[in-house]
């Protein structure tokens, strides 16, 4: 198992549309293990393969609170087949460190996916799990939480993240000289 690097906006790979998994082999099992390890190391409650630069339709979610036993869920080739209601939730994203904003999404979703064993399953979710499923599913289509905010917030966050990336690049080049 290994912790992978989480890409930060505005990395262009976050905008790629992920491709379906055709076969669940050792490479996919290793990838999913690494995704879970990376998510837990970053204290996230979800992670899409897109966020570690792998354009495959896979995400992991763990909706358990900190004081509850972990509850890892793996979704391969997921499809949201039903949505209902509306709910506003304060979201964060590991690709936008220290950004937390309220976003409106469906309150309940029904999702169909393959598990790590290759078997199809269906799940109805609400609350944090429903929010996380929609957030992660967006990542697989290159859709980010700023796309669901007002234009003003989107511009402010984009500017902040671009500045931060420039600072990061400068620090990296200083470190290598
Ligand atoms: O860790 C995360 N927390 C979170 C909180 C509210 C709504 C969505 C999320 S997902 C996020 C991890 C992440 O960036 N997944 O893509
Ligand atoms: Ni995210």
Coordinates of C-alpha atoms and ligand atoms in Angstrom, one line a residue:
X1 CA 0.0 0.0 0.0
X2 CA 1.1 3.5 -0.6
X3 CA 0.0 7.1 0.0
X4 CA -0.4 8.9 -3.4
X5 CA -0.1 12.6 -4.0
X6 CA -3.5 14.4 -4.1
X7 CA -3.7 16.9 -7.0
X8 CA -4.7 20.4 -6.1
X9 CA -6.7 22.8 -8.3
X10 CA -5.9 24.2 -10.9
X11 CA -4.1 21.0 -12.0
X12 CA -5.6 20.2 -15.4
X13 CA -5.9 16.5 -14.7
X14 CA -8.8 17.3 -12.3
X15 CA -10.8 18.3 -15.4
X16 CA -10.3 15.0 -17.3
X17 CA -13.3 12.7 -17.8
X18 CA -12.5 9.3 -16.2
X19 CA -12.8 6.1 -18.2
X20 CA -14.8 3.0 -17.1
X21 CA -12.9 0.1 -15.5
X22 CA -13.0 -2.9 -17.9
X23 CA -11.5 -5.6 -15.6
X24 CA -10.9 -5.7 -11.9
X25 CA -7.3 -7.1 -11.6
X26 CA -4.4 -6.7 -9.1
X27 CA -3.6 -3.3 -10.5
X28 CA -7.2 -2.1 -9.7
X29 CA -7.1 -3.7 -6.2
X30 CA -3.8 -2.0 -5.5
X31 CA -5.1 1.3 -6.7
X32 CA -8.2 1.0 -4.5
X33 CA -6.0 0.2 -1.4
X34 CA -3.8 3.2 -2.2
X35 CA -6.9 5.4 -2.5
X36 CA -8.2 4.3 0.9
X37 CA -4.8 4.8 2.5
X38 CA -4.5 8.2 0.9
X39 CA -8.0 9.3 1.9
X40 CA -7.5 8.2 5.6
X41 CA -4.0 9.9 5.7
X42 CA -5.6 13.1 4.6
X43 CA -8.6 12.7 7.0
X44 CA -11.0 12.9 4.0
X45 CA -14.4 11.2 3.8
X46 CA -14.1 10.4 0.1
X47 CA -11.5 10.3 -2.7
X48 CA -11.9 9.8 -6.5
X49 CA -9.2 8.2 -8.6
X50 CA -9.1 11.4 -10.7
X51 CA -7.7 13.3 -7.6
X52 CA -4.5 11.1 -7.7
X53 CA -4.1 11.5 -11.4
X54 CA -5.7 8.2 -12.4
X55 CA -8.5 8.8 -14.9
X56 CA -10.6 5.7 -14.0
X57 CA -14.2 5.6 -12.8
X58 CA -13.5 4.6 -9.2
X59 CA -14.1 6.3 -5.9
X60 CA -14.0 5.4 -2.2
X61 CA -16.1 6.9 0.6
X62 CA -16.1 6.5 4.3
X63 CA -19.1 8.3 6.0
X64 CA -18.2 7.2 9.5
X65 CA -17.6 9.9 12.1
X66 CA -14.2 10.1 13.8
X67 CA -15.5 8.3 16.9
X68 CA -17.1 5.5 14.9
X69 CA -15.5 2.4 13.3
X70 CA -14.4 3.0 9.7
X71 CA -16.8 2.0 7.0
X72 CA -15.0 1.9 3.7
X73 CA -17.2 1.8 0.6
X74 CA -15.7 1.2 -2.9
X75 CA -17.6 2.3 -6.0
X76 CA -16.4 1.2 -9.5
X77 CA -18.1 2.4 -12.7
X78 CA -20.8 4.2 -10.5
X79 CA -24.0 5.6 -11.9
X80 CA -26.4 7.8 -10.0
X81 CA -29.7 6.4 -11.1
X82 CA -32.1 8.5 -9.1
X83 CA -32.0 11.8 -7.2
X84 CA -34.6 13.5 -5.1
X85 CA -35.1 16.5 -2.9
X86 CA -32.6 19.3 -2.2
X87 CA -30.1 19.8 0.6
X88 CA -27.4 22.4 1.4
X89 CA -24.2 21.0 3.0
X90 CA -20.9 22.6 3.8
X91 CA -18.4 20.8 1.6
X92 CA -14.7 20.6 1.5
X93 CA -12.4 19.0 -1.1
X94 CA -8.9 17.6 -0.7
X95 CA -8.1 19.2 -4.0
X96 CA -9.0 22.6 -2.5
X97 CA -7.3 22.7 0.9
X98 CA -8.9 25.0 3.4
X99 CA -11.9 25.8 1.2
X100 CA -15.3 25.1 2.8
X101 CA -18.5 26.3 1.1
X102 CA -22.2 25.5 1.2
X103 CA -23.3 23.7 -1.9
X104 CA -26.8 22.6 -2.9
X105 CA -27.3 19.1 -4.2
X106 CA -29.9 16.3 -4.2
X107 CA -30.9 15.2 -0.6
X108 CA -31.2 11.5 -1.6
X109 CA -29.5 9.5 -4.3
X110 CA -29.7 5.9 -5.6
X111 CA -26.4 4.7 -6.9
X112 CA -25.5 1.6 -8.9
X113 CA -21.9 0.4 -9.0
X114 CA -19.5 -2.5 -8.9
X115 CA -17.8 -3.5 -5.7
X116 CA -14.2 -4.5 -5.5
X117 CA -15.4 -8.1 -6.0
X118 CA -16.8 -7.1 -9.4
X119 CA -20.4 -7.7 -8.2
X120 CA -23.0 -5.0 -9.0
X121 CA -24.9 -3.4 -6.1
X122 CA -27.4 -0.6 -5.5
X123 CA -27.5 1.7 -2.6
X124 CA -29.8 4.4 -1.5
X125 CA -28.2 7.2 0.5
X126 CA -29.0 10.4 2.3
X127 CA -27.1 12.8 4.6
X128 CA -23.3 13.0 4.3
X129 CA -23.1 9.7 2.3
X130 CA -25.4 11.2 -0.4
X131 CA -23.4 14.4 -0.5
X132 CA -20.1 12.6 -0.7
X133 CA -21.4 10.2 -3.4
X134 CA -22.4 13.2 -5.6
X135 CA -19.2 15.1 -4.9
X136 CA -17.1 12.1 -5.8
X137 CA -19.2 11.2 -8.9
X138 CA -18.6 14.8 -10.1
X139 CA -14.8 14.3 -9.9
X140 CA -15.1 11.4 -12.3
X141 CA -16.6 13.8 -14.9
X142 CA -14.0 16.5 -14.2
X143 CA -16.6 18.5 -12.3
X144 CA -15.4 20.4 -9.2
X145 CA -17.2 22.0 -6.3
X146 CA -16.4 25.5 -7.6
X147 CA -18.6 24.7 -10.6
X148 CA -21.6 24.5 -8.3
X149 CA -20.9 27.9 -6.6
X150 CA -21.8 31.4 -7.6
X151 CA -19.6 33.0 -10.2
X152 CA -18.2 35.4 -7.6
X153 CA -17.1 32.7 -5.2
X154 CA -15.8 30.6 -8.0
X155 CA -13.6 33.5 -9.2
X156 CA -12.3 34.3 -5.6
X157 CA -11.4 30.7 -4.9
X158 CA -9.8 30.3 -8.4
X159 CA -7.6 33.3 -7.8
X160 CA -6.6 32.1 -4.3
X161 CA -5.7 28.6 -5.5
X162 CA -3.7 30.0 -8.5
X163 CA -1.7 32.2 -6.2
X164 CA -1.1 29.3 -3.8
X165 CA 0.1 27.1 -6.7
X166 CA 2.5 29.8 -7.9
X167 CA 3.9 30.1 -4.4
X168 CA 4.3 26.3 -4.2
X169 CA 6.1 26.2 -7.6
X170 CA 8.5 28.9 -6.4
X171 CA 9.2 27.1 -3.2
X172 CA 9.9 23.9 -5.1
X173 CA 12.4 25.5 -7.5
X174 CA 14.1 27.2 -4.5
X175 CA 14.4 23.9 -2.8
X176 CA 16.0 22.3 -5.8
X177 CA 18.7 25.0 -6.3
Ligands
LIG1 O1 -13.1 15.0 2.8 C1 -14.1 15.5 2.3 N1 -15.1 16.0 3.0 C2 -16.3 16.3 2.4 C3 -17.2 17.1 3.2 C4 -18.4 17.4 2.7 C5 -18.8 17.1 1.4 C6 -17.9 16.4 0.6 C7 -16.7 16.0 1.1 S1 -15.6 15.1 0.1 C8 -14.1 15.5 0.8 C9 -12.9 14.7 0.2 C10 -12.8 15.0 -1.3 O2 -12.3 15.9 -1.8 N2 -13.3 14.1 -2.1 O3 -13.3 14.3 -3.4
LIG2 NI1 -13.2 16.4 -3.7

